[in-house]
């Protein structure tokens, strides 16, 4: 049974999504004004692994991660470089998407703020109509924090002096801790028309709007780095619960701790980043993934070549043994008989994968789970490598496959489909062979040969005997 530590309430809870088989996930994506860095990768790889684990457990997941493509930081960077702001946003959005791809991360929906301006305006208007927001003299719109009684519950801080929004001193606010939903136009800045005049959306509102646009009014998992708990996520909750008039809006809040370098958060604004491009060129994406999935998601990761080298060793071991297993299963040089040693190794494996699941079920305890991956490599070289047993070797393959569904680093190697016969019914193959026979009778040999080679590539070997054909299912 999966248990998750919810940042909201700081308690470990049994995972029980709103709908028993579907999980809605939203994770805050980057503001695209600089290169994607390994700090981002820490958060994005962890949530990818969480999504993959939930999928291994049988849930259907819808995963949304936004792209913030309009923001003060983008506008400032464009001014510095003297290029249009769209160029900055596009360049770094492409960098981000390419790197996700290299890291084997698949997001279902990647909404961009500038494609949702109308929805943002409607959402804000609704908050004004309900009395949760007000329009200032300049035409900016602010959320009235005092109107929302649960403010502070996520970050567990109810001291109003702490609620500094980092927006500088803005005298037009009713309270210093009110935050901007809409920012009125300033000379030389991009703008959109709105009922309150020209302007652009504030940062927090975009996530409330885009998450509900794609996931509805109830979210199962909302994630992001721990740097976003206050004020960003606190504000998202206030806006969304005010808008929907119900609580809780999000069932489980999950936050990754920061990736640090020399003890400091790696971040674009501090200028201490190692870009993902560079890191992938140096280490490869598989080593990076394994490294980032070797720590608990709530523990800080300090950048260190030593720990990356350790992940590299693990990857090389896993890769080598996977290749060996695949080769052996293809060669059919085994027997199905299990001697006592095989049986013992089989039971060790069973215990190992069950402990791995227990660790993952325990609030995705990846630092413990990775130990079982190391143990698997030890077990293989000690007790499995010299075994002749098909049952043992194919079970090792299955265990590796399940683990890899989360780690996602052996996709190129684990290419055997041990259950090919399940996907191709004999009737279907007979039908294809019949069609091929008729093609040959009509001297359409090219087409007949194409069918033969296509079938061969999916593991069905055709054996022609005169005008009759038979077939063999192989794992090649
Ligand atoms: N060093 C880090 N470690 C882990 N997660 C991070 C780190 N930096 C950013 N994130 C996470 O990555 C996502 C995108 O963050 P964002 O674009 O705000 O990055 P940033 O580098 O912190 O930028 P800025 O310096 O402008 O705040 C967020 O979910 C954020 O929490
Ligand atoms: Zn967000």
Tab-separated table of C-alpha atoms and ligand atoms in Angstrom:
chain	number	residue	atom	x	y	z
A	1	UNK	CA	0.000	0.000	0.000
A	2	UNK	CA	1.461	3.320	-1.090
A	3	UNK	CA	1.997	5.988	1.558
A	4	UNK	CA	2.946	9.571	0.821
A	5	UNK	CA	4.160	12.373	3.013
A	6	UNK	CA	1.859	15.285	2.274
A	7	UNK	CA	3.487	18.710	2.655
A	8	UNK	CA	-0.003	19.937	3.477
A	9	UNK	CA	-0.354	18.857	7.098
A	10	UNK	CA	3.112	17.205	7.094
A	11	UNK	CA	1.622	13.770	7.675
A	12	UNK	CA	2.191	10.431	6.003
A	13	UNK	CA	-1.061	9.413	4.311
A	14	UNK	CA	-2.290	6.363	2.446
A	15	UNK	CA	-2.467	7.182	-1.238
A	16	UNK	CA	-6.050	7.229	-2.307
A	17	UNK	CA	-6.677	9.300	-5.438
A	18	UNK	CA	-9.993	11.056	-6.133
A	19	UNK	CA	-10.795	8.453	-8.753
A	20	UNK	CA	-9.536	4.992	-7.900
A	21	UNK	CA	-7.722	4.295	-11.176
A	22	UNK	CA	-6.777	7.727	-12.521
A	23	UNK	CA	-4.126	10.012	-11.106
A	24	UNK	CA	-4.038	13.703	-12.061
A	25	UNK	CA	-0.598	15.234	-11.640
A	26	UNK	CA	0.556	18.810	-12.014
A	27	UNK	CA	4.172	19.904	-11.556
A	28	UNK	CA	5.418	23.489	-11.823
A	29	UNK	CA	7.675	23.841	-14.840
A	30	UNK	CA	10.394	26.374	-15.610
A	31	UNK	CA	10.380	30.057	-16.337
A	32	UNK	CA	12.197	29.973	-19.650
A	33	UNK	CA	14.816	32.707	-19.601
A	34	UNK	CA	18.007	30.654	-19.305
A	35	UNK	CA	19.347	27.143	-19.877
A	36	UNK	CA	17.678	24.236	-18.109
A	37	UNK	CA	20.010	23.056	-15.351
A	38	UNK	CA	20.585	19.941	-13.285
A	39	UNK	CA	18.601	21.469	-10.394
A	40	UNK	CA	15.512	21.441	-12.604
A	41	UNK	CA	16.403	17.905	-13.658
A	42	UNK	CA	16.373	16.876	-10.007
A	43	UNK	CA	12.745	17.869	-9.671
A	44	UNK	CA	11.614	16.752	-13.126
A	45	UNK	CA	13.322	13.315	-12.984
A	46	UNK	CA	11.880	12.634	-9.526
A	47	UNK	CA	8.321	13.410	-10.619
A	48	UNK	CA	8.855	11.373	-13.769
A	49	UNK	CA	9.889	8.420	-11.584
A	50	UNK	CA	6.858	8.960	-9.339
A	51	UNK	CA	4.620	8.948	-12.385
A	52	UNK	CA	6.336	5.792	-13.683
A	53	UNK	CA	5.961	4.031	-10.338
A	54	UNK	CA	2.261	4.874	-10.168
A	55	UNK	CA	1.889	3.535	-13.663
A	56	UNK	CA	3.714	0.317	-12.670
A	57	UNK	CA	1.136	-0.018	-9.899
A	58	UNK	CA	-1.627	0.112	-12.498
A	59	UNK	CA	-2.830	3.714	-12.318
A	60	UNK	CA	-3.594	5.759	-15.410
A	61	UNK	CA	-1.818	9.066	-15.123
A	62	UNK	CA	-2.424	12.444	-16.710
A	63	UNK	CA	0.640	14.587	-16.162
A	64	UNK	CA	0.707	18.331	-16.833
A	65	UNK	CA	3.790	20.554	-16.502
A	66	UNK	CA	3.572	24.204	-17.482
A	67	UNK	CA	6.000	26.462	-19.301
A	68	UNK	CA	6.119	30.015	-17.934
A	69	UNK	CA	6.793	31.976	-21.095
A	70	UNK	CA	5.967	35.467	-19.829
A	71	UNK	CA	7.489	36.884	-16.657
A	72	UNK	CA	9.566	39.805	-15.331
A	73	UNK	CA	12.713	37.685	-15.661
A	74	UNK	CA	12.048	36.936	-19.340
A	75	UNK	CA	11.352	40.603	-20.062
A	76	UNK	CA	14.529	41.694	-18.263
A	77	UNK	CA	16.676	39.126	-20.071
A	78	UNK	CA	15.241	40.287	-23.414
A	79	UNK	CA	16.114	43.901	-22.540
A	80	UNK	CA	19.667	42.910	-21.541
A	81	UNK	CA	20.187	41.024	-24.788
A	82	UNK	CA	18.230	43.499	-26.870
A	83	UNK	CA	16.042	40.857	-28.501
A	84	UNK	CA	12.250	40.334	-28.486
A	85	UNK	CA	10.991	38.621	-25.329
A	86	UNK	CA	9.396	35.869	-27.449
A	87	UNK	CA	12.826	34.932	-28.738
A	88	UNK	CA	14.140	34.438	-25.203
A	89	UNK	CA	11.096	32.369	-24.209
A	90	UNK	CA	11.243	30.205	-27.351
A	91	UNK	CA	14.980	29.560	-27.244
A	92	UNK	CA	14.899	28.310	-23.665
A	93	UNK	CA	11.576	26.474	-24.009
A	94	UNK	CA	13.165	24.466	-26.826
A	95	UNK	CA	16.239	23.821	-24.681
A	96	UNK	CA	13.981	22.604	-21.869
A	97	UNK	CA	11.881	20.321	-24.119
A	98	UNK	CA	14.955	18.841	-25.833
A	99	UNK	CA	16.522	18.050	-22.508
A	100	UNK	CA	13.380	16.403	-21.156
A	101	UNK	CA	13.449	14.241	-24.234
A	102	UNK	CA	17.078	13.295	-23.697
A	103	UNK	CA	16.281	12.476	-20.084
A	104	UNK	CA	13.558	10.060	-21.215
A	105	UNK	CA	10.836	12.134	-19.518
A	106	UNK	CA	7.397	12.159	-21.063
A	107	UNK	CA	4.905	14.831	-20.039
A	108	UNK	CA	1.352	14.520	-21.373
A	109	UNK	CA	0.479	18.208	-21.611
A	110	UNK	CA	2.851	21.161	-21.652
A	111	UNK	CA	0.681	24.288	-21.517
A	112	UNK	CA	2.226	27.711	-22.084
A	113	UNK	CA	0.965	30.769	-20.262
A	114	UNK	CA	0.683	32.956	-23.349
A	115	UNK	CA	-1.738	30.450	-24.921
A	116	UNK	CA	-4.100	30.793	-21.947
A	117	UNK	CA	-4.495	34.524	-21.431
A	118	UNK	CA	-8.286	34.529	-21.938
A	119	UNK	CA	-8.769	31.730	-19.435
A	120	UNK	CA	-6.564	33.618	-16.959
A	121	UNK	CA	-8.629	36.792	-17.408
A	122	UNK	CA	-11.891	34.885	-16.843
A	123	UNK	CA	-10.502	33.211	-13.731
A	124	UNK	CA	-9.406	36.557	-12.272
A	125	UNK	CA	-12.763	38.167	-13.111
A	126	UNK	CA	-14.500	35.363	-11.223
A	127	UNK	CA	-12.301	36.027	-8.155
A	128	UNK	CA	-13.177	39.743	-8.350
A	129	UNK	CA	-16.908	38.906	-8.669
A	130	UNK	CA	-16.694	36.674	-5.597
A	131	UNK	CA	-14.965	39.412	-3.595
A	132	UNK	CA	-11.596	37.667	-3.304
A	133	UNK	CA	-9.721	40.108	-5.519
A	134	UNK	CA	-9.687	43.837	-6.155
A	135	UNK	CA	-8.624	46.156	-8.941
A	136	UNK	CA	-6.109	48.829	-7.957
A	137	UNK	CA	-5.794	52.362	-9.252
A	138	UNK	CA	-3.166	51.391	-11.816
A	139	UNK	CA	-5.325	48.578	-13.225
A	140	UNK	CA	-3.421	45.787	-11.497
A	141	UNK	CA	-5.507	43.136	-9.750
A	142	UNK	CA	-4.558	41.726	-6.336
A	143	UNK	CA	-5.739	38.750	-4.340
A	144	UNK	CA	-7.019	39.810	-0.952
A	145	UNK	CA	-5.260	37.348	1.346
A	146	UNK	CA	-7.382	38.239	4.389
A	147	UNK	CA	-10.496	37.009	2.557
A	148	UNK	CA	-9.133	33.465	2.417
A	149	UNK	CA	-9.114	31.993	5.936
A	150	UNK	CA	-6.786	29.016	5.330
A	151	UNK	CA	-3.835	31.090	4.148
A	152	UNK	CA	-0.520	29.841	5.587
A	153	UNK	CA	-1.580	26.229	6.064
A	154	UNK	CA	0.692	24.714	3.437
A	155	UNK	CA	3.835	26.468	4.621
A	156	UNK	CA	2.582	26.167	8.187
A	157	UNK	CA	3.223	29.813	8.892
A	158	UNK	CA	0.417	31.964	10.213
A	159	UNK	CA	2.499	34.997	11.025
A	160	UNK	CA	1.398	37.762	8.647
A	161	UNK	CA	4.775	39.468	8.925
A	162	UNK	CA	6.235	36.431	7.150
A	163	UNK	CA	3.876	36.663	4.196
A	164	UNK	CA	6.187	38.853	2.169
A	165	UNK	CA	5.373	38.268	-1.483
A	166	UNK	CA	8.726	39.462	-2.781
A	167	UNK	CA	6.986	41.973	-5.011
A	168	UNK	CA	8.614	45.027	-3.422
A	169	UNK	CA	6.629	47.670	-1.588
A	170	UNK	CA	3.514	48.381	-3.576
A	171	UNK	CA	1.458	51.106	-1.929
A	172	UNK	CA	-1.659	50.426	-3.973
A	173	UNK	CA	-2.169	47.063	-2.218
A	174	UNK	CA	-4.685	46.908	0.636
A	175	UNK	CA	-2.264	44.717	2.568
A	176	UNK	CA	1.474	44.211	1.959
A	177	UNK	CA	0.923	40.449	1.691
A	178	UNK	CA	-1.717	40.663	-1.072
A	179	UNK	CA	-0.291	39.279	-4.305
A	180	UNK	CA	-0.676	40.261	-7.943
A	181	UNK	CA	-3.036	38.317	-10.193
A	182	UNK	CA	-2.717	40.793	-13.039
A	183	UNK	CA	0.048	43.364	-13.545
A	184	UNK	CA	-0.886	46.624	-15.252
A	185	UNK	CA	1.048	47.709	-18.321
A	186	UNK	CA	4.434	49.411	-17.999
A	187	UNK	CA	6.069	51.298	-20.862
A	188	UNK	CA	7.942	48.989	-23.232
A	189	UNK	CA	6.556	45.754	-21.775
A	190	UNK	CA	4.380	43.149	-23.502
A	191	UNK	CA	0.671	43.400	-22.748
A	192	UNK	CA	-2.760	41.938	-23.427
A	193	UNK	CA	-6.120	43.748	-23.301
A	194	UNK	CA	-8.271	42.978	-20.267
A	195	UNK	CA	-11.395	44.382	-18.539
A	196	UNK	CA	-8.962	46.299	-16.287
A	197	UNK	CA	-6.875	47.749	-19.079
A	198	UNK	CA	-3.647	46.595	-20.709
A	199	UNK	CA	-1.469	44.257	-18.695
A	200	UNK	CA	-0.152	40.746	-18.200
A	201	UNK	CA	-0.764	37.878	-15.791
A	202	UNK	CA	1.075	37.487	-12.496
A	203	UNK	CA	3.025	34.281	-11.941
A	204	UNK	CA	0.868	32.335	-9.441
A	205	UNK	CA	-2.432	32.559	-11.295
A	206	UNK	CA	-1.141	30.665	-14.345
A	207	UNK	CA	-0.774	27.373	-12.456
A	208	UNK	CA	-4.283	27.558	-10.966
A	209	UNK	CA	-5.735	28.266	-14.397
A	210	UNK	CA	-3.762	25.791	-16.486
A	211	UNK	CA	-4.048	22.937	-14.008
A	212	UNK	CA	-7.837	23.274	-13.866
A	213	UNK	CA	-8.046	23.721	-17.648
A	214	UNK	CA	-6.509	20.268	-18.171
A	215	UNK	CA	-7.203	18.375	-14.953
A	216	UNK	CA	-10.499	19.769	-13.694
A	217	UNK	CA	-11.231	21.083	-10.225
A	218	UNK	CA	-9.586	18.252	-8.261
A	219	UNK	CA	-5.916	17.362	-8.453
A	220	UNK	CA	-4.370	14.267	-6.910
A	221	UNK	CA	-0.692	15.218	-6.862
A	222	UNK	CA	0.700	18.712	-7.146
A	223	UNK	CA	4.458	18.869	-7.165
A	224	UNK	CA	7.389	21.181	-7.460
A	225	UNK	CA	10.600	22.044	-5.682
A	226	UNK	CA	10.502	23.000	-1.995
A	227	UNK	CA	11.460	26.561	-3.008
A	228	UNK	CA	7.901	26.949	-4.298
A	229	UNK	CA	6.012	26.113	-1.101
A	230	UNK	CA	5.857	29.774	-0.190
A	231	UNK	CA	4.560	31.936	-1.708
A	232	UNK	CA	3.817	30.202	-5.002
A	233	UNK	CA	1.920	27.121	-3.832
A	234	UNK	CA	0.323	28.889	-0.901
A	235	UNK	CA	-1.068	31.384	-3.405
A	236	UNK	CA	-2.160	28.702	-5.852
A	237	UNK	CA	-4.232	27.071	-3.099
A	238	UNK	CA	-5.824	30.381	-2.059
A	239	UNK	CA	-6.796	31.267	-5.644
A	240	UNK	CA	-8.094	27.824	-6.594
A	241	UNK	CA	-10.053	27.110	-3.444
A	242	UNK	CA	-11.585	30.593	-3.620
A	243	UNK	CA	-12.494	29.991	-7.266
A	244	UNK	CA	-13.924	26.474	-6.837
A	245	UNK	CA	-15.468	27.176	-3.435
A	246	UNK	CA	-14.303	23.783	-2.182
A	247	UNK	CA	-11.400	22.332	-0.270
A	248	UNK	CA	-9.068	20.547	-0.592
A	249	UNK	CA	-8.272	21.402	-4.172
A	250	UNK	CA	-5.136	19.213	-4.148
A	251	UNK	CA	-5.074	15.914	-2.289
A	252	UNK	CA	-1.293	15.422	-2.032
A	253	UNK	CA	1.351	18.135	-2.120
A	254	UNK	CA	4.819	16.746	-2.836
A	255	UNK	CA	8.008	18.791	-2.780
A	256	UNK	CA	11.496	17.829	-3.851
A	257	UNK	CA	14.397	19.284	-1.889
A	258	UNK	CA	16.918	21.388	-3.688
A	259	UNK	CA	19.961	20.365	-5.629
A	260	UNK	CA	22.783	22.479	-4.270
A	261	UNK	CA	26.253	23.398	-5.406
A	262	UNK	CA	28.793	24.434	-2.776
A	263	UNK	CA	25.925	24.416	-0.312
A	264	UNK	CA	23.798	26.889	-2.268
A	265	UNK	CA	20.620	26.240	-4.273
A	266	UNK	CA	21.483	25.856	-7.944
A	267	UNK	CA	19.471	28.518	-9.713
A	268	UNK	CA	19.418	30.680	-12.769
A	269	UNK	CA	19.075	33.850	-10.738
A	270	UNK	CA	22.157	33.007	-8.628
A	271	UNK	CA	24.131	32.226	-11.787
A	272	UNK	CA	25.655	29.008	-10.402
A	273	UNK	CA	24.112	26.554	-12.813
A	274	UNK	CA	25.494	23.479	-14.559
A	275	UNK	CA	23.407	23.265	-17.684
A	276	UNK	CA	21.705	20.013	-18.523
A	277	UNK	CA	23.287	20.112	-21.947
A	278	UNK	CA	26.758	20.097	-20.414
A	279	UNK	CA	25.893	17.509	-17.794
A	280	UNK	CA	24.347	15.157	-20.369
A	281	UNK	CA	27.384	15.552	-22.631
A	282	UNK	CA	29.720	14.692	-19.766
A	283	UNK	CA	27.827	11.942	-17.973
A	284	UNK	CA	25.093	10.757	-20.332
A	285	UNK	CA	21.418	10.966	-19.459
A	286	UNK	CA	21.203	7.454	-17.983
A	287	UNK	CA	23.904	8.135	-15.395
A	288	UNK	CA	22.248	11.447	-14.523
A	289	UNK	CA	18.871	9.772	-14.047
A	290	UNK	CA	20.338	7.074	-11.811
A	291	UNK	CA	22.229	9.683	-9.809
A	292	UNK	CA	19.121	11.811	-9.251
A	293	UNK	CA	17.085	8.733	-8.323
A	294	UNK	CA	19.612	7.545	-5.737
A	295	UNK	CA	18.555	10.027	-3.036
A	296	UNK	CA	15.316	10.486	-1.172
A	297	UNK	CA	13.281	13.138	-2.958
A	298	UNK	CA	13.006	15.112	0.295
A	299	UNK	CA	16.785	15.103	0.891
A	300	UNK	CA	19.081	17.803	-0.431
A	301	UNK	CA	21.465	16.618	-3.172
A	302	UNK	CA	24.830	18.345	-3.205
A	303	UNK	CA	26.463	18.237	-6.625
A	304	UNK	CA	29.459	15.928	-6.432
A	305	UNK	CA	31.478	14.117	-9.066
A	306	UNK	CA	32.105	11.347	-6.613
A	307	UNK	CA	28.409	10.485	-6.291
A	308	UNK	CA	27.974	10.830	-10.044
A	309	UNK	CA	30.834	8.372	-10.528
A	310	UNK	CA	29.072	5.960	-8.243
A	311	UNK	CA	25.911	6.231	-10.359
A	312	UNK	CA	28.088	5.650	-13.416
A	313	UNK	CA	29.435	2.423	-11.911
A	314	UNK	CA	25.919	1.235	-11.180
A	315	UNK	CA	24.783	2.057	-14.705
A	316	UNK	CA	27.717	0.192	-16.248
A	317	UNK	CA	27.032	-2.877	-14.124
A	318	UNK	CA	23.322	-2.835	-14.941
A	319	UNK	CA	23.943	-2.316	-18.609
A	320	UNK	CA	26.512	-5.114	-18.829
A	321	UNK	CA	24.410	-7.665	-17.014
A	322	UNK	CA	21.290	-6.750	-18.988
A	323	UNK	CA	23.143	-7.265	-22.249
A	324	UNK	CA	24.425	-10.587	-21.036
A	325	UNK	CA	20.966	-11.763	-20.003
A	326	UNK	CA	19.399	-10.732	-23.296
A	327	UNK	CA	22.132	-12.554	-25.231
A	328	UNK	CA	21.599	-15.714	-23.218
A	329	UNK	CA	17.829	-15.674	-23.544
A	330	UNK	CA	18.188	-15.272	-27.295
A	331	UNK	CA	20.652	-18.143	-27.644
A	332	UNK	CA	18.369	-20.602	-25.887
A	333	UNK	CA	21.416	-22.253	-24.281
A	334	UNK	CA	19.570	-23.000	-21.066
A	335	UNK	CA	17.513	-25.705	-19.482
A	336	UNK	CA	14.330	-25.073	-17.571
A	337	UNK	CA	15.467	-27.282	-14.729
A	338	UNK	CA	16.158	-25.483	-11.445
A	339	UNK	CA	18.662	-26.962	-9.067
A	340	UNK	CA	18.823	-26.015	-5.398
A	341	UNK	CA	21.175	-23.102	-5.998
A	342	UNK	CA	18.890	-21.746	-8.724
A	343	UNK	CA	15.926	-22.023	-6.430
A	344	UNK	CA	17.750	-20.123	-3.716
A	345	UNK	CA	18.711	-17.357	-6.161
A	346	UNK	CA	15.120	-17.262	-7.418
A	347	UNK	CA	13.858	-16.721	-3.872
A	348	UNK	CA	16.504	-14.072	-3.216
A	349	UNK	CA	15.301	-12.227	-6.303
A	350	UNK	CA	11.686	-12.494	-5.229
A	351	UNK	CA	12.527	-11.051	-1.845
A	352	UNK	CA	14.619	-8.307	-3.396
A	353	UNK	CA	11.910	-7.014	-5.747
A	354	UNK	CA	9.370	-7.167	-2.952
A	355	UNK	CA	11.646	-5.041	-0.713
A	356	UNK	CA	12.141	-2.643	-3.603
A	357	UNK	CA	8.366	-2.234	-3.882
A	358	UNK	CA	8.073	-1.768	-0.118
A	359	UNK	CA	10.662	1.013	-0.262
A	360	UNK	CA	8.879	2.749	-3.127
A	361	UNK	CA	5.531	2.332	-1.358
A	362	UNK	CA	7.048	4.029	1.649
A	363	UNK	CA	6.808	7.603	0.364
A	364	UNK	CA	8.911	6.749	-2.721
A	365	UNK	CA	11.974	6.008	-0.636
A	366	UNK	CA	14.371	6.028	-3.563
A	367	UNK	CA	17.552	6.087	-1.495
A	368	UNK	CA	16.550	2.714	-0.068
A	369	UNK	CA	15.161	1.395	-3.363
A	370	UNK	CA	18.455	2.007	-5.172
A	371	UNK	CA	20.237	-0.244	-2.663
A	372	UNK	CA	18.179	-3.160	-3.995
A	373	UNK	CA	19.298	-2.319	-7.491
A	374	UNK	CA	22.916	-2.630	-6.327
A	375	UNK	CA	21.961	-5.857	-4.536
A	376	UNK	CA	20.488	-7.180	-7.760
A	377	UNK	CA	23.787	-6.687	-9.549
A	378	UNK	CA	25.629	-8.504	-6.735
A	379	UNK	CA	23.129	-11.341	-6.759
A	380	UNK	CA	23.478	-11.727	-10.511
A	381	UNK	CA	27.239	-12.041	-10.479
A	382	UNK	CA	27.269	-14.306	-7.423
A	383	UNK	CA	24.399	-16.673	-8.085
A	384	UNK	CA	22.777	-16.172	-11.489
A	385	UNK	CA	25.521	-15.579	-14.040
A	386	UNK	CA	26.587	-19.227	-14.123
A	387	UNK	CA	23.132	-20.721	-13.873
A	388	UNK	CA	21.692	-22.719	-16.760
A	389	UNK	CA	18.099	-22.240	-15.713
A	390	UNK	CA	15.739	-20.502	-18.105
A	391	UNK	CA	13.230	-19.839	-15.319
A	392	UNK	CA	15.866	-18.066	-13.237
A	393	UNK	CA	17.346	-16.022	-16.080
A	394	UNK	CA	14.001	-14.934	-17.473
A	395	UNK	CA	12.821	-13.991	-13.982
A	396	UNK	CA	15.942	-11.835	-13.556
A	397	UNK	CA	15.014	-10.180	-16.839
A	398	UNK	CA	11.475	-9.551	-15.565
A	399	UNK	CA	12.767	-8.008	-12.302
A	400	UNK	CA	15.114	-5.749	-14.253
A	401	UNK	CA	12.277	-4.768	-16.563
A	402	UNK	CA	10.022	-3.771	-13.651
A	403	UNK	CA	12.742	-1.717	-11.989
A	404	UNK	CA	13.581	-0.109	-15.290
A	405	UNK	CA	9.978	0.990	-15.686
A	406	UNK	CA	10.872	3.492	-12.962
A	407	UNK	CA	14.564	4.180	-13.623
A	408	UNK	CA	14.150	4.308	-17.406
A	409	UNK	CA	17.839	3.733	-18.169
A	410	UNK	CA	17.879	0.337	-19.879
A	411	UNK	CA	15.243	0.811	-22.574
A	412	UNK	CA	17.795	0.231	-25.343
A	413	UNK	CA	19.005	-3.020	-23.841
A	414	UNK	CA	15.905	-4.691	-22.456
A	415	UNK	CA	14.347	-5.271	-25.841
A	416	UNK	CA	13.157	-8.846	-25.534
A	417	UNK	CA	9.464	-9.493	-25.489
A	418	UNK	CA	9.166	-12.688	-23.535
A	419	UNK	CA	5.447	-12.840	-24.162
A	420	UNK	CA	5.318	-12.321	-27.886
A	421	UNK	CA	2.908	-15.182	-28.391
A	422	UNK	CA	0.331	-13.337	-26.295
A	423	UNK	CA	0.172	-10.513	-28.810
A	424	UNK	CA	-0.007	-12.610	-31.954
A	425	UNK	CA	-2.749	-15.203	-31.965
A	426	UNK	CA	-2.059	-18.295	-34.107
A	427	UNK	CA	-5.256	-17.555	-36.036
A	428	UNK	CA	-3.951	-14.156	-37.016
A	429	UNK	CA	-0.646	-15.581	-38.213
A	430	UNK	CA	-2.474	-18.308	-40.166
A	431	UNK	CA	-4.542	-15.632	-41.839
A	432	UNK	CA	-1.431	-13.651	-42.815
A	433	UNK	CA	0.199	-16.831	-44.143
A	434	UNK	CA	-2.887	-17.590	-46.227
A	435	UNK	CA	-2.803	-14.116	-47.778
A	436	UNK	CA	0.913	-14.537	-48.461
A	437	UNK	CA	0.286	-17.921	-50.098
A	438	UNK	CA	-2.190	-16.317	-52.479
A	439	UNK	CA	0.286	-13.544	-53.279
A	440	UNK	CA	2.887	-16.171	-54.171
A	441	UNK	CA	0.397	-18.080	-56.300
A	442	UNK	CA	-0.214	-14.842	-58.187
A	443	UNK	CA	3.567	-14.388	-58.568
A	444	UNK	CA	3.560	-11.258	-56.368
A	445	UNK	CA	6.848	-12.375	-54.827
A	446	UNK	CA	7.986	-8.891	-53.740
A	447	UNK	CA	4.946	-8.408	-51.542
A	448	UNK	CA	5.254	-11.939	-50.181
A	449	UNK	CA	8.898	-11.289	-49.291
A	450	UNK	CA	8.006	-8.018	-47.587
A	451	UNK	CA	5.506	-9.835	-45.377
A	452	UNK	CA	8.126	-12.429	-44.543
A	453	UNK	CA	10.716	-9.847	-43.503
A	454	UNK	CA	8.196	-7.726	-41.530
A	455	UNK	CA	7.051	-10.809	-39.618
A	456	UNK	CA	10.633	-11.807	-39.014
A	457	UNK	CA	11.379	-8.394	-37.505
A	458	UNK	CA	8.648	-8.955	-34.904
A	459	UNK	CA	9.868	-12.439	-34.080
A	460	UNK	CA	7.836	-14.666	-36.441
A	461	UNK	CA	10.043	-16.731	-38.763
A	462	UNK	CA	8.336	-18.142	-41.860
A	463	UNK	CA	9.571	-21.493	-43.142
A	464	UNK	CA	8.513	-22.206	-46.731
A	465	UNK	CA	8.230	-25.877	-47.760
A	466	UNK	CA	7.150	-26.065	-51.388
A	467	UNK	CA	3.864	-24.236	-51.616
A	468	UNK	CA	3.189	-24.709	-47.914
A	469	UNK	CA	4.450	-22.397	-45.152
A	470	UNK	CA	4.973	-22.906	-41.489
A	471	UNK	CA	6.195	-20.517	-38.830
A	472	UNK	CA	8.320	-20.341	-35.713
A	473	UNK	CA	8.131	-17.753	-32.941
A	474	UNK	CA	11.571	-16.608	-31.862
A	475	UNK	CA	12.935	-14.046	-29.463
A	476	UNK	CA	15.466	-12.699	-31.930
B	1	LIG	N1	18.206	23.703	-7.527
B	1	LIG	C1	17.032	23.102	-7.685
B	1	LIG	N2	16.820	21.875	-7.152
B	1	LIG	C2	15.637	21.241	-7.322
B	1	LIG	N3	14.598	21.773	-7.991
B	1	LIG	C3	14.738	22.994	-8.536
B	1	LIG	C4	15.962	23.726	-8.410
B	1	LIG	N4	15.809	24.921	-9.050
B	1	LIG	C5	14.568	24.921	-9.557
B	1	LIG	N5	13.903	23.788	-9.243
B	1	LIG	C6	12.532	23.435	-9.604
B	1	LIG	O1	12.423	23.463	-11.028
B	1	LIG	C7	11.168	24.015	-11.433
B	1	LIG	C8	11.384	25.232	-12.319
B	1	LIG	O2	11.974	26.295	-11.566
B	1	LIG	P1	12.414	27.739	-12.030
B	1	LIG	O3	12.281	27.945	-13.469
B	1	LIG	O4	11.745	28.690	-11.119
B	1	LIG	O5	13.992	27.604	-11.748
B	1	LIG	P2	15.130	28.479	-11.049
B	1	LIG	O6	16.416	28.043	-11.652
B	1	LIG	O7	14.950	28.382	-9.564
B	1	LIG	O8	14.866	29.921	-11.546
B	1	LIG	P3	14.998	31.234	-10.730
B	1	LIG	O9	16.413	31.338	-10.300
B	1	LIG	O10	14.612	32.241	-11.725
B	1	LIG	O11	14.022	31.123	-9.574
B	1	LIG	C9	10.411	24.297	-10.138
B	1	LIG	O12	9.565	23.191	-9.824
B	1	LIG	C10	11.516	24.450	-9.119
B	1	LIG	O13	11.074	24.171	-7.816
B	2	LIG	ZN1	3.240	26.672	-10.344
